[in-house]
Short mmCIF file of C-alpha atoms in Angstrom, two decimals:
data_model
loop_
_atom_site.label_atom_id
_atom_site.label_comp_id
_atom_site.label_asym_id
_atom_site.label_seq_id
_atom_site.Cartn_x
_atom_site.Cartn_y
_atom_site.Cartn_z
CA MET A 1142 74.59 92.04 85.52
CA ASP A 1143 77.92 92.06 83.62
CA ARG A 1144 79.43 95.07 81.65
CA LEU A 1145 80.74 93.71 78.29
CA ASP A 1146 83.98 94.40 76.63
CA ASN A 1147 83.44 93.64 73.01
CA THR A 1148 85.56 92.93 70.01
CA ILE A 1149 85.51 95.13 66.86
CA ARG A 1150 86.01 93.29 63.51
CA PRO A 1151 88.16 95.05 60.99
CA TYR A 1152 86.68 93.77 57.84
CA ALA A 1153 87.72 95.59 54.72
CA TRP A 1154 84.19 97.02 53.95
CA GLY A 1155 83.96 98.63 57.27
CA SER A 1156 83.85 102.39 57.96
CA ALA A 1157 86.87 103.89 59.47
CA THR A 1158 84.82 106.58 61.41
CA ALA A 1159 81.40 105.50 62.23
CA ILE A 1160 82.12 103.30 65.13
CA PRO A 1161 84.76 105.54 66.71
CA LYS A 1162 82.32 108.44 66.47
CA LEU A 1163 79.60 106.45 68.29
CA LEU A 1164 82.19 105.62 71.04
CA GLY A 1165 83.56 109.09 71.13
CA VAL A 1166 87.13 107.90 70.47
CA GLU A 1167 89.70 108.64 67.83
CA PRO A 1168 89.59 106.58 64.62
CA THR A 1169 92.59 104.30 64.14
CA GLY A 1170 92.78 104.79 60.37
CA GLU A 1171 91.70 101.08 59.87
CA PRO A 1172 88.16 99.86 58.92
CA GLN A 1173 85.90 99.13 61.97
CA ALA A 1174 83.13 97.02 60.53
CA GLU A 1175 81.35 95.14 63.35
CA MET A 1176 81.25 95.26 67.20
CA TRP A 1177 80.06 91.80 68.36
CA MET A 1178 78.04 91.51 71.54
CA GLY A 1179 77.22 87.91 72.62
CA ALA A 1180 78.72 84.52 73.08
CA HIS A 1181 79.84 83.83 69.54
CA PRO A 1182 82.87 81.55 69.81
CA GLY A 1183 84.73 83.57 67.16
CA ALA A 1184 84.73 86.62 69.23
CA PRO A 1185 82.90 86.22 72.56
CA SER A 1186 82.22 89.41 74.94
CA ARG A 1187 84.47 89.63 77.83
CA THR A 1188 83.58 90.31 81.45
CA THR A 1189 85.13 90.42 84.83
CA ARG A 1190 83.91 86.78 85.24
CA GLY A 1191 85.40 85.57 82.08
CA THR A 1192 84.03 85.40 78.48
CA LEU A 1193 80.38 85.24 78.02
CA VAL A 1194 80.95 81.76 76.56
CA ASP A 1195 82.57 80.52 79.86
CA ILE A 1196 79.95 82.17 81.95
CA ILE A 1197 77.07 80.44 80.10
CA ASP A 1198 78.77 77.22 79.82
CA ALA A 1199 79.36 77.04 83.66
CA ASP A 1200 75.74 77.36 84.45
CA PRO A 1201 73.43 77.69 81.39
CA LYS A 1202 70.02 77.35 83.33
CA ARG A 1203 70.96 80.09 85.68
CA GLU A 1204 72.33 82.44 82.91
CA LEU A 1205 69.78 81.80 80.17
CA GLY A 1206 66.90 80.54 82.19
CA PRO A 1207 65.41 76.89 82.10
CA GLU A 1208 62.78 77.75 79.43
CA ALA A 1209 65.35 79.19 77.12
CA VAL A 1210 67.77 76.33 77.51
CA ALA A 1211 64.79 73.88 76.87
CA LYS A 1212 63.80 75.59 73.75
CA PHE A 1213 67.21 76.67 72.27
CA GLY A 1214 69.84 74.58 74.10
CA PRO A 1215 72.46 75.65 76.42
CA HIS A 1216 73.83 78.49 74.32
CA LEU A 1217 72.91 82.05 73.65
CA PRO A 1218 70.74 81.81 70.35
CA PHE A 1219 71.52 85.32 69.20
CA LEU A 1220 74.31 87.64 68.40
CA LEU A 1221 74.04 91.43 68.56
CA LYS A 1222 76.27 93.74 66.66
CA ILE A 1223 76.84 97.32 65.85
CA LEU A 1224 77.61 97.33 62.04
CA ALA A 1225 79.32 100.14 60.15
CA ALA A 1226 79.27 99.75 56.38
CA GLY A 1227 81.67 102.16 54.55
CA ALA A 1228 81.61 99.89 51.25
CA PRO A 1229 79.06 97.22 50.01
CA LEU A 1230 78.99 93.93 51.74
CA SER A 1231 78.83 90.72 49.61
CA LEU A 1232 75.49 90.10 47.95
CA GLN A 1233 74.25 86.99 49.98
CA VAL A 1234 71.54 84.72 51.12
CA HIS A 1235 71.03 82.57 54.17
CA PRO A 1236 69.47 78.92 54.30
CA ASP A 1237 66.40 78.06 56.40
CA LEU A 1238 66.87 75.74 59.34
CA GLU A 1239 66.16 72.52 57.43
CA GLN A 1240 68.60 73.43 54.44
CA ALA A 1241 71.31 74.45 57.06
CA ARG A 1242 71.03 71.15 58.78
CA GLN A 1243 71.08 69.05 55.51
CA GLY A 1244 73.94 71.25 54.08
CA TYR A 1245 76.01 70.94 57.20
CA ALA A 1246 75.51 67.21 57.39
CA ASP A 1247 76.39 66.65 53.68
CA GLU A 1248 79.60 68.77 53.91
CA GLU A 1249 80.58 66.80 57.19
CA ARG A 1250 79.86 63.46 55.39
CA ARG A 1251 82.15 64.61 52.52
CA GLY A 1252 84.89 65.62 54.95
CA ILE A 1253 85.22 69.23 53.89
CA PRO A 1254 87.03 71.16 56.70
CA VAL A 1255 84.74 73.57 58.56
CA ASP A 1256 87.30 76.48 57.80
CA ALA A 1257 87.86 75.59 54.17
CA PRO A 1258 87.24 78.58 51.81
CA HIS A 1259 84.72 76.59 49.58
CA ARG A 1260 82.69 75.39 52.62
CA ASN A 1261 79.13 76.61 52.64
CA TYR A 1262 77.67 75.39 55.93
CA ARG A 1263 79.92 76.06 59.02
CA ASP A 1264 77.08 75.12 61.44
CA ALA A 1265 73.58 73.47 61.30
CA ASN A 1266 71.65 76.57 62.08
CA HIS A 1267 69.72 79.22 60.08
CA LYS A 1268 70.68 82.91 60.14
CA PRO A 1269 67.73 85.35 60.09
CA GLU A 1270 68.82 88.73 60.61
CA LEU A 1271 67.34 92.17 61.56
CA ILE A 1272 69.12 95.52 60.87
CA CYS A 1273 67.83 98.69 62.56
CA ALA A 1274 69.37 101.96 61.29
CA LEU A 1275 71.28 104.38 63.55
CA THR A 1276 71.96 106.75 60.70
CA GLU A 1277 70.58 106.93 57.16
CA PHE A 1278 71.34 103.30 55.87
CA ASP A 1279 71.37 101.94 52.30
CA GLY A 1280 70.95 98.38 51.31
CA LEU A 1281 69.52 95.89 48.83
CA CYS A 1282 66.75 93.57 49.86
CA GLY A 1283 64.71 91.10 47.84
CA PHE A 1284 63.83 90.94 44.16
CA ARG A 1285 62.44 93.86 42.33
CA ASP A 1286 59.31 93.24 40.10
CA PRO A 1287 60.99 91.56 37.03
CA LEU A 1288 59.45 94.28 34.72
CA ARG A 1289 60.91 97.16 36.84
CA ALA A 1290 64.17 95.39 36.91
CA ALA A 1291 64.05 95.04 33.08
CA ASP A 1292 63.40 98.87 32.72
CA LEU A 1293 66.47 99.57 34.84
CA LEU A 1294 68.62 97.43 32.78
CA ASP A 1295 67.14 98.47 29.46
CA ALA A 1296 67.73 102.18 30.25
CA LEU A 1297 71.64 101.63 30.34
CA GLY A 1298 71.68 100.90 26.68
CA VAL A 1299 74.13 98.09 26.91
CA ASP A 1300 73.61 95.53 24.13
CA SER A 1301 74.84 92.63 26.05
CA LEU A 1302 72.16 93.15 28.62
CA LYS A 1303 69.29 92.99 26.07
CA PRO A 1304 68.92 89.12 26.49
CA TYR A 1305 68.40 89.61 30.26
CA VAL A 1306 65.84 92.39 29.60
CA ASP A 1307 63.83 89.95 27.28
CA LEU A 1308 63.97 87.17 29.71
CA LEU A 1309 62.59 89.45 32.56
CA HIS A 1310 59.56 90.01 30.46
CA ALA A 1311 58.79 86.22 30.53
CA ARG A 1312 56.30 84.61 32.77
CA PRO A 1313 56.15 83.17 35.41
CA GLU A 1314 58.03 85.84 37.40
CA ASP A 1315 59.99 83.35 39.55
CA ALA A 1316 61.28 81.32 36.51
CA ALA A 1317 62.30 84.62 34.71
CA LEU A 1318 64.32 85.78 37.88
CA ARG A 1319 65.88 82.35 38.15
CA GLU A 1320 66.94 82.22 34.70
CA VAL A 1321 68.39 85.73 34.60
CA LEU A 1322 70.36 85.38 37.88
CA THR A 1323 71.64 81.87 36.59
CA ALA A 1324 72.79 83.49 33.32
CA ILE A 1325 74.51 86.30 35.13
CA LEU A 1326 76.52 84.13 37.46
CA THR A 1327 77.49 81.59 34.91
CA ALA A 1328 78.42 84.02 32.10
CA ASP A 1329 81.91 84.19 30.80
CA ARG A 1330 83.88 86.16 33.29
CA ASP A 1331 85.82 88.39 30.82
CA GLU A 1332 82.65 89.13 28.81
CA MET A 1333 80.80 89.97 32.04
CA ALA A 1334 83.53 92.21 33.18
CA HIS A 1335 83.13 94.22 29.92
CA THR A 1336 79.36 94.25 30.46
CA VAL A 1337 79.70 95.57 34.03
CA ALA A 1338 82.24 98.31 32.88
CA GLN A 1339 79.63 99.59 30.38
CA ALA A 1340 76.85 99.34 32.91
CA ALA A 1341 78.82 101.22 35.61
CA THR A 1342 79.69 104.08 33.13
CA ALA A 1343 75.89 104.24 32.15
CA CYS A 1344 74.77 104.26 35.75
CA ALA A 1345 77.07 107.07 36.67
CA ARG A 1346 75.73 109.09 33.74
CA LEU A 1347 72.03 108.48 34.52
CA GLY A 1348 72.15 108.95 38.15
CA GLY A 1349 68.91 108.72 40.07
CA ASP A 1350 67.73 105.17 40.54
CA HIS A 1351 70.87 103.99 38.81
CA ALA A 1352 73.29 105.83 41.08
CA PRO A 1353 73.61 103.04 43.84
CA TYR A 1354 74.78 100.61 41.34
CA ALA A 1355 77.47 103.06 40.03
CA GLY A 1356 78.68 103.03 43.67
CA ILE A 1357 78.67 99.35 43.90
CA ALA A 1358 80.66 98.96 40.72
CA HIS A 1359 83.24 101.45 41.84
CA HIS A 1360 84.02 99.04 44.89
CA TYR A 1361 83.66 95.82 42.81
CA PRO A 1362 84.60 96.64 39.14
CA GLY A 1363 83.89 93.80 36.71
CA ASP A 1364 81.96 91.76 39.29
CA PRO A 1365 78.87 89.87 38.05
CA GLY A 1366 77.10 90.79 41.32
CA VAL A 1367 76.89 94.38 40.09
CA ILE A 1368 74.32 93.33 37.48
CA ALA A 1369 72.74 90.88 39.97
CA ALA A 1370 72.30 93.73 42.43
CA MET A 1371 70.08 95.64 39.81
CA LEU A 1372 67.58 92.64 40.23
CA LEU A 1373 67.01 93.83 43.78
CA ASN A 1374 65.21 96.49 45.62
CA HIS A 1375 67.31 99.42 46.81
CA VAL A 1376 66.21 100.69 50.36
CA ARG A 1377 67.17 103.70 52.25
CA LEU A 1378 66.28 103.42 55.80
CA GLN A 1379 65.96 106.35 58.10
CA PRO A 1380 67.16 106.13 61.75
CA GLY A 1381 64.87 103.82 63.78
CA GLU A 1382 63.69 101.98 60.57
CA ALA A 1383 64.63 98.33 60.16
CA LEU A 1384 64.69 95.36 57.78
CA PHE A 1385 64.06 91.75 58.56
CA LEU A 1386 65.92 89.23 56.32
CA GLY A 1387 64.55 85.91 56.34
CA ALA A 1388 65.86 82.64 54.74
CA GLY A 1389 66.44 82.71 50.94
CA ILE A 1390 66.11 86.51 50.58
CA PRO A 1391 69.16 88.01 48.64
CA HIS A 1392 70.43 91.25 50.24
CA ALA A 1393 73.53 93.43 50.79
CA TYR A 1394 74.29 96.29 53.12
CA LEU A 1395 75.77 99.24 51.25
CA ASN A 1396 76.45 102.04 53.62
CA GLY A 1397 75.51 103.35 57.17
CA LEU A 1398 75.58 102.50 60.90
CA GLY A 1399 73.10 100.24 62.36
CA VAL A 1400 72.26 97.78 65.27
CA GLU A 1401 72.15 94.11 63.77
CA ILE A 1402 70.81 91.01 65.51
CA MET A 1403 70.83 87.49 64.20
CA ALA A 1404 70.63 83.85 64.87
CA ASN A 1405 73.99 82.61 66.01
CA SER A 1406 75.24 81.12 62.62
CA ASP A 1407 77.82 81.68 60.07
CA ASN A 1408 75.90 80.32 57.18
CA VAL A 1409 76.29 82.41 54.08
CA LEU A 1410 75.91 81.68 50.45
CA ARG A 1411 77.32 84.49 48.14
CA CYS A 1412 75.86 85.73 44.96
CA GLY A 1413 78.62 88.28 44.13
CA LEU A 1414 80.44 91.52 45.23
CA THR A 1415 83.09 89.25 46.80
CA PRO A 1416 86.37 87.60 46.03
CA LYS A 1417 85.18 84.79 48.20
CA HIS A 1418 83.61 81.34 46.98
CA VAL A 1419 80.35 81.50 45.06
CA ASP A 1420 78.66 78.06 44.75
CA VAL A 1421 76.07 78.76 42.08
CA PRO A 1422 74.10 75.40 42.15
CA GLU A 1423 73.79 75.51 45.91
CA LEU A 1424 72.93 79.33 45.85
CA LEU A 1425 70.08 78.69 43.34
CA ARG A 1426 68.71 75.98 45.57
CA ILE A 1427 68.53 78.40 48.45
CA VAL A 1428 67.31 81.62 46.89
CA ARG A 1429 63.65 82.51 47.09
CA PHE A 1430 62.85 83.95 43.62
CA GLU A 1431 59.86 85.88 44.81
CA PRO A 1432 59.55 89.48 43.93
CA GLY A 1433 58.05 91.90 46.45
CA ASP A 1434 58.33 94.98 48.69
CA PRO A 1435 61.37 94.88 51.08
CA GLY A 1436 59.06 95.63 53.93
CA VAL A 1437 60.57 98.28 55.99
CA LEU A 1438 59.89 97.73 59.75
CA ARG A 1439 58.97 100.47 62.36
CA PRO A 1440 58.76 99.77 65.93
CA GLU A 1441 55.43 99.02 67.65
CA ALA A 1442 55.21 100.93 71.02
CA SER A 1443 53.80 99.37 74.13
CA PRO A 1444 52.32 101.30 77.08
CA ASP A 1445 55.46 100.91 79.09
CA GLY A 1446 57.56 102.63 76.45
CA GLU A 1447 59.25 99.62 74.88
CA GLU A 1448 59.31 99.80 71.09
CA VAL A 1449 59.35 96.35 69.59
CA TYR A 1450 60.60 95.36 66.07
CA GLU A 1451 58.22 92.34 65.37
CA THR A 1452 59.74 89.43 63.36
CA PRO A 1453 58.37 85.83 62.71
CA ILE A 1454 61.28 84.01 64.65
CA ASP A 1455 62.17 83.15 68.14
CA GLU A 1456 65.95 83.14 68.50
CA PHE A 1457 65.89 87.03 68.96
CA ARG A 1458 63.61 89.71 69.89
CA LEU A 1459 64.87 93.40 69.35
CA SER A 1460 63.36 96.38 70.99
CA ARG A 1461 64.43 99.75 72.09
CA TYR A 1462 63.60 102.40 74.79
CA VAL A 1463 63.84 106.06 73.93
CA LEU A 1464 64.28 107.66 77.46
CA PRO A 1465 63.40 111.38 77.85
CA ALA A 1466 64.95 113.78 80.25
CA GLY A 1467 63.23 113.50 83.76
CA GLY A 1468 61.48 110.22 82.78
CA THR A 1469 60.79 107.41 85.12
CA SER A 1470 62.81 104.32 85.39
CA HIS A 1471 61.68 101.06 83.55
CA ASP A 1472 61.58 97.64 84.97
CA LEU A 1473 63.36 95.43 82.32
CA THR A 1474 63.44 92.05 84.29
CA LEU A 1475 62.70 89.11 82.18
CA PRO A 1476 62.79 85.22 82.53
CA THR A 1477 65.22 85.30 79.57
CA PRO A 1478 68.81 86.37 78.96
CA GLN A 1479 69.27 90.05 77.79
CA ILE A 1480 71.89 92.37 76.33
CA LEU A 1481 71.29 96.04 76.76
CA LEU A 1482 73.07 98.40 74.40
CA CYS A 1483 73.13 102.23 74.71
CA THR A 1484 73.31 104.12 71.41
CA ALA A 1485 72.60 107.74 72.50
CA GLY A 1486 72.80 109.69 75.57
CA SER A 1487 73.58 108.32 79.08
CA VAL A 1488 71.49 105.46 80.46
CA ARG A 1489 71.79 103.62 83.79
CA ALA A 1490 71.22 99.87 83.52
CA GLY A 1491 71.34 98.37 87.12
CA GLU A 1492 74.61 99.64 88.63
CA HIS A 1493 76.19 100.39 85.22
CA GLU A 1494 76.20 103.87 83.67
CA LEU A 1495 76.27 103.34 79.94
CA THR A 1496 77.30 105.79 77.09
CA PRO A 1497 76.98 105.11 73.45
CA GLY A 1498 78.35 101.76 72.24
CA GLN A 1499 78.43 100.29 75.83
CA SER A 1500 76.44 97.26 76.72
CA VAL A 1501 75.71 94.84 79.54
CA PHE A 1502 74.56 91.21 79.75
CA VAL A 1503 71.63 90.54 82.13
CA PRO A 1504 71.12 86.84 83.21
CA ALA A 1505 67.42 85.51 83.13
CA ALA A 1506 65.27 86.72 85.84
CA GLU A 1507 67.83 89.02 87.18
CA LYS A 1508 66.39 92.39 88.47
CA ALA A 1509 67.10 94.99 85.81
CA GLU A 1510 65.96 98.74 85.73
CA ALA A 1511 66.92 101.32 83.28
CA SER A 1512 66.79 105.11 83.67
CA GLY A 1513 68.44 108.23 82.27
CA THR A 1514 68.36 110.15 78.96
CA GLY A 1515 69.08 108.33 75.71
CA THR A 1516 68.26 105.33 73.68
CA LEU A 1517 68.77 101.73 74.96
CA PHE A 1518 68.37 98.83 72.70
CA ARG A 1519 67.36 95.37 74.37
CA ALA A 1520 68.05 92.00 72.79
CA THR A 1521 66.49 88.87 74.12
CA VAL A 1522 64.64 85.78 73.00
CA ARG A 1523 61.13 85.06 72.42
CA LEU A 1524 59.59 81.97 74.36
#
C-alpha cells in the first residue's frame, strides 16, 4: 500500500480556498482546481517507489490484478480527483467509446498533432464521469424539457431570443433542441454578444431560476454558451449526492467541492463558456438531444457499511465509508486495484493514518483494512 503525493492543477476556474481548506493548509492566492490521484501521464501520483505509472508499468498483473489487466489492459483505467470549482467550467460533452476510437483514428490519419489546440480526440477512450458533492455543489446536466427552456428564455423579454422560443415549441423535441443549439453556436458573434448582454441583465433582475445564468454570464460575458446553458437542467447537489455524466450528455460544473472519478481520457468537445476551440459539426454529431431529469444519485448502502454510487460502466466504481467513533474496522481487500481517499476526520488505512485530502494506492489482492472516525472514499473497477 503506497501513500500518494498528488499534483494540484491550477486551472483558472479553480477555487483559491476550497482545496486548501480541505487539506488544512494556507491558500497560496492562486486557483487550485483539481487534485489528481492516479496514473494519468499528465500528472501521475508519486510514491516512495516512483510514480504510479512507473509502478504499474513494472508489473501490471501484480499491481492491477490479472482480471483487470485482461479486461482493461495494463493501465489503471480510472482517474480520481478532488475538484474545486470557483467559476463555471466549459460547457462540454464526451464521446462514447466507438466515437472516440473513430475520431482519434481520423485525426491521426489527418496528421493533427495530439497537442494541437483544434484537436478533439487526444486518445481513443471514452470519458464517463461521476461527481460526488463534498459541499453544496452547482452544475448543469442534460437538456431541460424544451417547453421549460422556452419559458425560461421567453421570460427574459429579449427580442432576439424569440426565434429560439418558437423553435423550442416545435416537435419532435430532439429536432427542436438540435436546431436551437445549432442556431446559438453558429450565430453572428457580435449579434450574439449583444443578445447575451441583454439576457444577463434580465437574468440578474429576475433572479430565481434565472440567477445561475447571471452568474455564468458574469464569468463569460458575450459567450454563446450562456444561452446554450439555459437549455440545460440546473442541479444543486447536497453533500453526498452525485451525478453520473454519460456519453453525449452536455454538462458543466459551476461551483463547489467534490470527488470526481472518470475513465482515463482527455476527450472533450466544448459547447461554450470557453476561449478554447469549439468544433460545432463534430459537437452536434456527439450530443444526445434527449431532454430528461438529470438523475441525482444517492449511495446505496450494503450490510458491511459500504455506500456505493451505482453507474452503468466498468472502468470505475466509487463508494464511501462513513466511519463512526468507536466503530469496527472494515476489510477492504479486493482482487482489483484501489485508491482510498479520506475527506473528513482521521482514518487509518493499513499502516497509513489519513487526514482530509490524503490518499493511498492499494494493489490488487493486497490486504487492506480501514478504521477510525471519518469519511473514506474507495475508487476501484468493476469486473
